[in-house]
mmCIF file of C-alpha atoms and ligand atoms in Angstrom:
data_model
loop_
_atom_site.group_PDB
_atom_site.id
_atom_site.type_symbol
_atom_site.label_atom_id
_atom_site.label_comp_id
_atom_site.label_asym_id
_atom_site.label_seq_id
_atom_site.Cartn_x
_atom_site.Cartn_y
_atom_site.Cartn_z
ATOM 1 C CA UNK A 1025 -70.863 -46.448 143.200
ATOM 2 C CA UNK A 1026 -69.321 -48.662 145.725
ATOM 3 C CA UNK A 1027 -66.681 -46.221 146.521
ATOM 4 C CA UNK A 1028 -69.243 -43.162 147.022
ATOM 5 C CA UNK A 1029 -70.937 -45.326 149.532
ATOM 6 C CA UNK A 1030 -67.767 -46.429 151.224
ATOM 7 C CA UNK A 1031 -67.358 -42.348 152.091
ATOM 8 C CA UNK A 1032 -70.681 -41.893 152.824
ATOM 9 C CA UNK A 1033 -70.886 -45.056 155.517
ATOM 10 C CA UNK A 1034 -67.049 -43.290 156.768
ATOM 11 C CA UNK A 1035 -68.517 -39.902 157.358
ATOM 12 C CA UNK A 1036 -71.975 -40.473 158.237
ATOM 13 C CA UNK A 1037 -70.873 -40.058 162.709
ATOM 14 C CA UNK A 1038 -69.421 -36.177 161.540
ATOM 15 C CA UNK A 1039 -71.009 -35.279 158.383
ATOM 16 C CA UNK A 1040 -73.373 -32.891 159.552
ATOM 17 C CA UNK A 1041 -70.193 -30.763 161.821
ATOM 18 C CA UNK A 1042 -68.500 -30.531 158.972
ATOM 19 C CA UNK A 1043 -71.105 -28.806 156.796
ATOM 20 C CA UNK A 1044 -72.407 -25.651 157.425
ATOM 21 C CA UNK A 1045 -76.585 -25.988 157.015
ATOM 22 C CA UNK A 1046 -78.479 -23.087 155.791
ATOM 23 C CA UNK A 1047 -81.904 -22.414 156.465
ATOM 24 C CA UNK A 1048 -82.543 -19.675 153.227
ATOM 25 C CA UNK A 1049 -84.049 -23.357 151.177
ATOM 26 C CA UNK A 1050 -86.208 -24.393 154.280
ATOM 27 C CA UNK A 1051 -88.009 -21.029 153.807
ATOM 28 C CA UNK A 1052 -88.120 -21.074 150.159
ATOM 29 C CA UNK A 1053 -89.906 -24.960 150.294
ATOM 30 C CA UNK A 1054 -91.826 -23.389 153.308
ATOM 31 C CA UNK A 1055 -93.445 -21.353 151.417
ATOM 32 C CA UNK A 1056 -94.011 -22.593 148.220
ATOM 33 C CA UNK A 1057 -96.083 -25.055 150.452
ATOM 34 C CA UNK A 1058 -98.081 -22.569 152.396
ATOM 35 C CA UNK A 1059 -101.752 -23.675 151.053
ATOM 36 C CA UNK A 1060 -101.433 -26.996 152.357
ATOM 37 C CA UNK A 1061 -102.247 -28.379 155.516
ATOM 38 C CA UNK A 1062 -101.213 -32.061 155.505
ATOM 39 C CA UNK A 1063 -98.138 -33.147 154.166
ATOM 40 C CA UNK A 1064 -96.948 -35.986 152.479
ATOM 41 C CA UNK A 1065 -93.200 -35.546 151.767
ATOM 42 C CA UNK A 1066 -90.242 -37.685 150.940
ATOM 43 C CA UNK A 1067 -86.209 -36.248 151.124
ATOM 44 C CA UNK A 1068 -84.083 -38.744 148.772
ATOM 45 C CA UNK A 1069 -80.437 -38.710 149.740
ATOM 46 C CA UNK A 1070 -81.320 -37.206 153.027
ATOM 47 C CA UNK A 1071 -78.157 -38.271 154.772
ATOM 48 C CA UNK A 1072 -78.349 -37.678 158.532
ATOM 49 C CA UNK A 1073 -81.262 -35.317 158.517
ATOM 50 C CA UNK A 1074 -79.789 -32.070 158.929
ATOM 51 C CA UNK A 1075 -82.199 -30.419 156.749
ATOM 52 C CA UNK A 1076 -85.214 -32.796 157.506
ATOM 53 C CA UNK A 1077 -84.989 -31.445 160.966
ATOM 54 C CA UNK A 1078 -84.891 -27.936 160.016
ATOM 55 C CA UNK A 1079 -88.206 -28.702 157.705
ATOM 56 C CA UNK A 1080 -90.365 -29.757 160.776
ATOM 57 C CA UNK A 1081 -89.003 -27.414 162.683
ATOM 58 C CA UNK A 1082 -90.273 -24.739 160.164
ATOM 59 C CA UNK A 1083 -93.599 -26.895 158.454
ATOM 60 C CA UNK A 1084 -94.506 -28.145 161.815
ATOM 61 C CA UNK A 1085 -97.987 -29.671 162.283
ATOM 62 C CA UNK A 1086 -99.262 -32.419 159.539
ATOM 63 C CA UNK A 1087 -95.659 -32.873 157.747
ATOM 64 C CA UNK A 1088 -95.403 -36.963 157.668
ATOM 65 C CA UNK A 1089 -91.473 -37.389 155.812
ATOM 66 C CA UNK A 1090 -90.053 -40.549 154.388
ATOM 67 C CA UNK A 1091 -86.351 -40.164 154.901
ATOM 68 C CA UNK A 1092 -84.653 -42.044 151.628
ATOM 69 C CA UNK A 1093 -80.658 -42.870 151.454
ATOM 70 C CA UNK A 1094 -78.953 -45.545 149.858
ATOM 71 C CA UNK A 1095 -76.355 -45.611 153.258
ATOM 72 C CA UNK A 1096 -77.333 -47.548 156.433
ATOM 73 C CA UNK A 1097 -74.693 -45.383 158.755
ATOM 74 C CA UNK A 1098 -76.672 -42.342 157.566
ATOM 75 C CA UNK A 1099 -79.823 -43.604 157.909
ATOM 76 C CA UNK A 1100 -79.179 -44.598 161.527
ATOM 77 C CA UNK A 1101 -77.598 -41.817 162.309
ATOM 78 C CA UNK A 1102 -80.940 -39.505 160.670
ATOM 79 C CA UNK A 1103 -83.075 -41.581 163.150
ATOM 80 C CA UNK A 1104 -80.755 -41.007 165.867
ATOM 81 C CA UNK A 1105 -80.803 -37.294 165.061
ATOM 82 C CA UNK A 1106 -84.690 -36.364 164.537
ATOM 83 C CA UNK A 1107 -85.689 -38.591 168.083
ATOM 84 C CA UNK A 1108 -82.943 -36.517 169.973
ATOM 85 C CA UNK A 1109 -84.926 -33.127 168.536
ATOM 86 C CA UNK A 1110 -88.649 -35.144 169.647
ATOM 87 C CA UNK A 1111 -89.632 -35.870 166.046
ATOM 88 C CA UNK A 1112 -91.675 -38.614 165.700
ATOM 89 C CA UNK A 1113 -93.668 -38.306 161.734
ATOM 90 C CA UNK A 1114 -90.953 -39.664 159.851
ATOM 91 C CA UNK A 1115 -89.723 -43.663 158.143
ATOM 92 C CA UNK A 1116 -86.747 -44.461 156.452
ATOM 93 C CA UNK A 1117 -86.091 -46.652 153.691
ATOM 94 C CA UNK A 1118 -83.076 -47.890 152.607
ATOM 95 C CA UNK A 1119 -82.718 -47.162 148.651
ATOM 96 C CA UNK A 1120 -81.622 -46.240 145.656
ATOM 97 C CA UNK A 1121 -82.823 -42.769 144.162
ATOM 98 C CA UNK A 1122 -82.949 -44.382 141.030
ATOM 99 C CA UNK A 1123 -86.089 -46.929 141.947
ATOM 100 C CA UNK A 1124 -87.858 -45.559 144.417
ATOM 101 C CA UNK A 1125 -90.650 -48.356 146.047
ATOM 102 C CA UNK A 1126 -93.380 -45.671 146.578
ATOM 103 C CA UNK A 1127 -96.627 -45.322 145.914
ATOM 104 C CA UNK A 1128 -97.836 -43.514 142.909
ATOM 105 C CA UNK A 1129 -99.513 -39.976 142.359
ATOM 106 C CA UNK A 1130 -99.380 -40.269 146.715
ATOM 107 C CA UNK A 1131 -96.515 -37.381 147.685
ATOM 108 C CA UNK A 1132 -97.166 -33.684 148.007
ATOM 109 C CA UNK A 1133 -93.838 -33.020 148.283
ATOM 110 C CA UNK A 1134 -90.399 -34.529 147.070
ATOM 111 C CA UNK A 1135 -86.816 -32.643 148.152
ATOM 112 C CA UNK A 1136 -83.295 -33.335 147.743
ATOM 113 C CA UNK A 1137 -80.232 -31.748 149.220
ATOM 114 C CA UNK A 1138 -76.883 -31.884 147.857
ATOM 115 C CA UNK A 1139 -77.650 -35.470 146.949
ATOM 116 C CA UNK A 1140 -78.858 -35.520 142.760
ATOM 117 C CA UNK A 1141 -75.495 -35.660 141.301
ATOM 118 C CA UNK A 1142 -74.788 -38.669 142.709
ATOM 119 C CA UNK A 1143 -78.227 -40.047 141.121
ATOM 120 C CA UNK A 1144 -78.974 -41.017 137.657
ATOM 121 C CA UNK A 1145 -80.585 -38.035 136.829
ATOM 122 C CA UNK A 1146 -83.204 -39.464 134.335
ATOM 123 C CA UNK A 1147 -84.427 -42.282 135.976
ATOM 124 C CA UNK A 1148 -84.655 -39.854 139.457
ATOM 125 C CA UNK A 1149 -86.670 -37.968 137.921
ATOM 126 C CA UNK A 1150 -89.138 -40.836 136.576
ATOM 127 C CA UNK A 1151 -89.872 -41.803 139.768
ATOM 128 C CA UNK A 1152 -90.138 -38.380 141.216
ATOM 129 C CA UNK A 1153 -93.066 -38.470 138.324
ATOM 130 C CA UNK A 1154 -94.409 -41.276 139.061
ATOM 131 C CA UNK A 1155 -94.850 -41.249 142.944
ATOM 132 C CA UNK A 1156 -95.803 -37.328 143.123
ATOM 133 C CA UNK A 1157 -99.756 -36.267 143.134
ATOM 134 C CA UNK A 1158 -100.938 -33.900 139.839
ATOM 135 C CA UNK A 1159 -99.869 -30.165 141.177
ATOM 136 C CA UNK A 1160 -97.189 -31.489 143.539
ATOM 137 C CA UNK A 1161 -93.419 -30.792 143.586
ATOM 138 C CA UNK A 1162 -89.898 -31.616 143.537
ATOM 139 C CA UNK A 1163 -87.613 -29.178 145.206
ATOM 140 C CA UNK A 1164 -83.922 -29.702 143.867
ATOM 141 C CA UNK A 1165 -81.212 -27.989 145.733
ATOM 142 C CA UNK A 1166 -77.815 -28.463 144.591
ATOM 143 C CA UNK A 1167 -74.260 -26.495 143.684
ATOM 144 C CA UNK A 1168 -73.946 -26.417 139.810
ATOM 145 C CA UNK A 1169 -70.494 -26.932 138.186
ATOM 146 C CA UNK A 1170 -69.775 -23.210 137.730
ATOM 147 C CA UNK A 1171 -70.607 -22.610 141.464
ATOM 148 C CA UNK A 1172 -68.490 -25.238 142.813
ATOM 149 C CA UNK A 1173 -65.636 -23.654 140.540
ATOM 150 C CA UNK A 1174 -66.176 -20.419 142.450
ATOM 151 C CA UNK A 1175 -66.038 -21.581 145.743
ATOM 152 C CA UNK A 1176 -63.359 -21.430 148.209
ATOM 153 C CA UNK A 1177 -62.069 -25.101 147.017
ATOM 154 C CA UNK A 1178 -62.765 -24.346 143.337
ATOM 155 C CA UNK A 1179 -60.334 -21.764 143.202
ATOM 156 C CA UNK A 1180 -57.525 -22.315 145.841
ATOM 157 C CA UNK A 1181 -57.492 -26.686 145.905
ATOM 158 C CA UNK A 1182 -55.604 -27.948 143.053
ATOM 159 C CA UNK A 1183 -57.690 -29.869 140.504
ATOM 160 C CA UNK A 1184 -61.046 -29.754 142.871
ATOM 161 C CA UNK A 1185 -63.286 -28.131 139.882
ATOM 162 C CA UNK A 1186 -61.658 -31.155 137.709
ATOM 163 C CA UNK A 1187 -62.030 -33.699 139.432
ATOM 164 C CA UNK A 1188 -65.865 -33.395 140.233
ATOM 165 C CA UNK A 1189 -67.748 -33.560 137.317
ATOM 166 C CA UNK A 1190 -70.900 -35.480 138.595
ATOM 167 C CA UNK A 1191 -72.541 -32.061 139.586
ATOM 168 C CA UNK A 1192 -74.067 -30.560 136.066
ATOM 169 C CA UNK A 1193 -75.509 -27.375 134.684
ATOM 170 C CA UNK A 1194 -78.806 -25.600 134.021
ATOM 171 C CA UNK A 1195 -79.162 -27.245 130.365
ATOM 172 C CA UNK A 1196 -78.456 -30.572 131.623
ATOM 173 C CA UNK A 1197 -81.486 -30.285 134.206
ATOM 174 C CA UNK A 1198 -83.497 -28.881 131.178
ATOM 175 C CA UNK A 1199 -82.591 -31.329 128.418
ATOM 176 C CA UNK A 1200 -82.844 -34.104 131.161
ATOM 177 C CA UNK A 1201 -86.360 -33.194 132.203
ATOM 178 C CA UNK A 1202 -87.648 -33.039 128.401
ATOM 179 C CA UNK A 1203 -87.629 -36.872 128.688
ATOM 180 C CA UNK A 1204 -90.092 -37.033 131.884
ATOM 181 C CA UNK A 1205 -93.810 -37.054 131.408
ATOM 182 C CA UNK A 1206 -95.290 -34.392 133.398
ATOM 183 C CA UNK A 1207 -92.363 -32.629 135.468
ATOM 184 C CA UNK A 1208 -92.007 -28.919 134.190
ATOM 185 C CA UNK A 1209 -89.285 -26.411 135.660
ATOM 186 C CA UNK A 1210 -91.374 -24.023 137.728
ATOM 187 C CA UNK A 1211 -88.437 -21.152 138.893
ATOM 188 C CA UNK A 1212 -84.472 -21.494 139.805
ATOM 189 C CA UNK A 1213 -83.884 -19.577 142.857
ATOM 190 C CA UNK A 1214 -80.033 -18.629 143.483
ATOM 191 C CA UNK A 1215 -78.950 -18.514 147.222
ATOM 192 C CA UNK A 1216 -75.706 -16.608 147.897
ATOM 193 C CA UNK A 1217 -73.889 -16.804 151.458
ATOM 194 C CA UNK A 1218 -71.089 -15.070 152.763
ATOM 195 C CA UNK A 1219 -68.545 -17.843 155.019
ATOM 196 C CA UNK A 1220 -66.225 -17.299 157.631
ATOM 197 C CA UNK A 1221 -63.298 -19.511 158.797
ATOM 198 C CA UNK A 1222 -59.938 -19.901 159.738
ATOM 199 C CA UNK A 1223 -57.491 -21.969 157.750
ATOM 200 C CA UNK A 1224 -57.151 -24.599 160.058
ATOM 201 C CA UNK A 1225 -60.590 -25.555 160.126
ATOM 202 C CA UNK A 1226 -60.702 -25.425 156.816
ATOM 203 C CA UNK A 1227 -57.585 -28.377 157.020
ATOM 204 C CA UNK A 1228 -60.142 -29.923 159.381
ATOM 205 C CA UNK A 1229 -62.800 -29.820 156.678
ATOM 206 C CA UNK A 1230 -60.295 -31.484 153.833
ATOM 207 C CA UNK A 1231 -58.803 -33.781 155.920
ATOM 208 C CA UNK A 1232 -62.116 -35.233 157.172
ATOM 209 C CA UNK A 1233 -63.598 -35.172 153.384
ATOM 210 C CA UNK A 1234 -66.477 -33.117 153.836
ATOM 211 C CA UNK A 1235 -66.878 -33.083 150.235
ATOM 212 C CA UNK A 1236 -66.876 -36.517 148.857
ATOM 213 C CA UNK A 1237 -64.486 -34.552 145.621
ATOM 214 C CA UNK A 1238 -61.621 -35.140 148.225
ATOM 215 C CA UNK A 1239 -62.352 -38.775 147.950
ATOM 216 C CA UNK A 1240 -61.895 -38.876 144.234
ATOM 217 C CA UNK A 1241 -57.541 -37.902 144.754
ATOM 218 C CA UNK A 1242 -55.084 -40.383 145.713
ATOM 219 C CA UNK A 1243 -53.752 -40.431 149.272
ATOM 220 C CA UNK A 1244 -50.601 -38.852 147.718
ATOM 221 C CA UNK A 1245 -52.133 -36.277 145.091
ATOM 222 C CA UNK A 1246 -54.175 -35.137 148.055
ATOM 223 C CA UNK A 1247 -51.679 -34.411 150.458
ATOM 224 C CA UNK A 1248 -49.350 -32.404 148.135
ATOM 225 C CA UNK A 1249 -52.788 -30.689 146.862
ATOM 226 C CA UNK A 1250 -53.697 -29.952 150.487
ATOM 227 C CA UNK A 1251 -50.105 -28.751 150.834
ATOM 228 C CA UNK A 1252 -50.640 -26.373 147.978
ATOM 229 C CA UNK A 1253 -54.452 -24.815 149.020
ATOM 230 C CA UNK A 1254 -52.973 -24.218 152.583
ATOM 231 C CA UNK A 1255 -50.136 -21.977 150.415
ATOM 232 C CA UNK A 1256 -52.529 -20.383 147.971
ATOM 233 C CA UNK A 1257 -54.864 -19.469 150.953
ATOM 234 C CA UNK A 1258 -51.553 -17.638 152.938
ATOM 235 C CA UNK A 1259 -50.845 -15.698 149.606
ATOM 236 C CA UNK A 1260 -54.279 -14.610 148.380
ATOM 237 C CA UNK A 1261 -55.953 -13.834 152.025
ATOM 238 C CA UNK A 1262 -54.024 -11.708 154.680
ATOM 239 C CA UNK A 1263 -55.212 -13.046 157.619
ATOM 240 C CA UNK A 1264 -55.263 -17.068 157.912
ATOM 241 C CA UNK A 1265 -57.626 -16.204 161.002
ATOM 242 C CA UNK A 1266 -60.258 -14.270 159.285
ATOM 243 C CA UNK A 1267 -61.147 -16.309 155.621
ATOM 244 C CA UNK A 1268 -63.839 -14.853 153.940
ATOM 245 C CA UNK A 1269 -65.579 -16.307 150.620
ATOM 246 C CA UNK A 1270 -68.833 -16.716 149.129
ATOM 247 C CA UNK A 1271 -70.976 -20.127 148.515
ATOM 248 C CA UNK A 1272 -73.256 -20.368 145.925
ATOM 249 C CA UNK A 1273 -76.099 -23.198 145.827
ATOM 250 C CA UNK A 1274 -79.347 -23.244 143.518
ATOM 251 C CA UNK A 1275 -82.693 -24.477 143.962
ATOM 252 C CA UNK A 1276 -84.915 -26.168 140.914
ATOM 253 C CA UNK A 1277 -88.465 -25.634 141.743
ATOM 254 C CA UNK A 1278 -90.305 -28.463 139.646
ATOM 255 C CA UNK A 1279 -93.826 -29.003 138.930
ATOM 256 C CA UNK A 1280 -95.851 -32.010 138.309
ATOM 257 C CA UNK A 1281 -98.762 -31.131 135.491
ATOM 258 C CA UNK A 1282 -100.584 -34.062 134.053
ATOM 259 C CA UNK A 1283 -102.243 -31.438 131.946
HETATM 260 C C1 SAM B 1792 -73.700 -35.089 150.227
HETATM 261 S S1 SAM B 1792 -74.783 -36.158 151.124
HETATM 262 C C2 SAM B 1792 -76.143 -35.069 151.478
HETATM 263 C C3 SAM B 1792 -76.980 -35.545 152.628
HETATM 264 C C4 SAM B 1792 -78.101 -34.603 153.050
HETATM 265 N N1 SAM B 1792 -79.094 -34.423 152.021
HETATM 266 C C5 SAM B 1792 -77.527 -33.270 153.492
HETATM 267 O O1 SAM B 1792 -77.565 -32.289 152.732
HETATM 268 O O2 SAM B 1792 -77.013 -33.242 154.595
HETATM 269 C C6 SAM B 1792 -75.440 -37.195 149.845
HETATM 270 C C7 SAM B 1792 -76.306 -38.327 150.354
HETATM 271 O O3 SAM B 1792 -76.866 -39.014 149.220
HETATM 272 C C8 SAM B 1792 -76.821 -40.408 149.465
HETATM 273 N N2 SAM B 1792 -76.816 -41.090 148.177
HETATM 274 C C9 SAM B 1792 -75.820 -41.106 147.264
HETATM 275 N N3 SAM B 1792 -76.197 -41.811 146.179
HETATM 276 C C10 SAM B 1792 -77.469 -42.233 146.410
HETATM 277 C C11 SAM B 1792 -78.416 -42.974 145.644
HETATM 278 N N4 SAM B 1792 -78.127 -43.403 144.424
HETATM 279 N N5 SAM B 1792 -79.619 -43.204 146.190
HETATM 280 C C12 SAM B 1792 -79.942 -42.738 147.436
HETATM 281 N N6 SAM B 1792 -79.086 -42.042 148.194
HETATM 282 C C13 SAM B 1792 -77.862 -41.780 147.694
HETATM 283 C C14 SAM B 1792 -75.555 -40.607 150.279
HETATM 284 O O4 SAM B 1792 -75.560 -41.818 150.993
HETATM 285 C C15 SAM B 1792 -75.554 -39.371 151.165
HETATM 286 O O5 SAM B 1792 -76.228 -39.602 152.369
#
């Protein structure tokens, strides 16, 4: 735990150059939220609010967010962020995921982005429970396991799909959820991109731990593995200039049903 935070409170000044943001999620949530017209939300792990600016840039009009991280650099960094782009409807609280001190049955809305493995799952999802209103819902979006092992650092950086087994699978969302009053799995939406880089960015990408996997390899085991990817990259793709791969992510569309 303390180490995770360590990287986060490290990277929180670049983390949002480093990854790329997509806005295919925004306009699934978007939508799924159409019939409303006031908004009570909440985004738990929401880092430096790359994705909470893209939601009321999209939602607009009567969105009200609370902005939830455990990390004070990302925190300050989200409120830094969303006044540069004029928004104004938004508080941040400094927790855990795991006991959230909300209100209950008061949100219409609860998201998380590439943030839940890093939560206990079970008790997460308690509190999401608790705190959302009957008919109200949790949008999940995460990499499973098997994605991450298909991915551009799944298959060319040595030991990445080993070493990061805190993100989980379908079942273990399902099994998980069987324990929590009221929360029922809705859909699963798959989101596919197509990326573009050179090599050397992606060296930038490693080096600066953009993925918080890096964090879990010695200083030594990652600079011979780094060694290795920036080989196995030469070999496999013909032109270090022009890498081209595909990212996977998946979004868990959960419902709150009292019954
Ligand atoms: C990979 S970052 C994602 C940030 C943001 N959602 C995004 O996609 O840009 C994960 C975030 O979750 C936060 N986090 C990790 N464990 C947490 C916990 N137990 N409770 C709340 N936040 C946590 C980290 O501080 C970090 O900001």
């Amino acid at each position: 735990m303390k180490e995770i935070h360590q990287h986060f409170s490290k990277i929180a000044q670049e983390y949002e150059d480093l990854r790329t943001t997509d806005i295919e999620p925004i306009l699934y949530i978007k939508k799924k939220l159409e019939n409303l017209t006031k908004i009570k939300g909440a985004d738990i792990g929401c880092g430096g609010g790359r994705y909470d600016i893209e939601l009321f840039n999209h939602i607009g009009n009567g969105f009200h967010l609370i902005c939830i991280d455990y990390n004070e650099n990302m925190l300050r960094k989200l409120d830094k962020n969303l006044r540069e782009h004029n928004i104004k409807e938004f508080n941040t609280i400094r927790t855990s995921a795991n006991i959230l001190p909300l209100a209950t049955n008061y949100f219409d809305v609860l998201v998380t982005f590439n943030a839940v493995h890093h939560f206990n799952l079970l008790d997460f999802l308690k509190e999401s429970s608790r705190v959302l209103r009957n008919n109200s819902r949790l949008f999940i979006y995460t990499r499973l396991r098997s994605q991450n092992q298909r991915n551009i650092w799944g298959k060319f950086f040595p030991n990445f799909h080993n070493k990061e087994k805190r993100l989980f699978e379908i079942n273990k969302l399902e099994e998980t959820l069987k324990k929590v009053h009221y929360l029922i799995l809705e859909s699963i939406e798959y989101f596919t991109y197509k990326r573009k880089a050179n090599l050397e960015w992606l060296v930038t990408q490693a080096r600066k731990h953009h993925y918080s996997t890096f964090g879990l390899y010695s200083k030594k085991e990652f600079e011979e593995s780094l060694k290795k990817f920036q080989l196995n990259i030469i070999s496999h793709f013909k032109n270090p200039d022009k890498i081209i791969w595909k990212d996977e992510n998946i979004m868990f569309n959960i419902k709150k049903c009292e019954g």
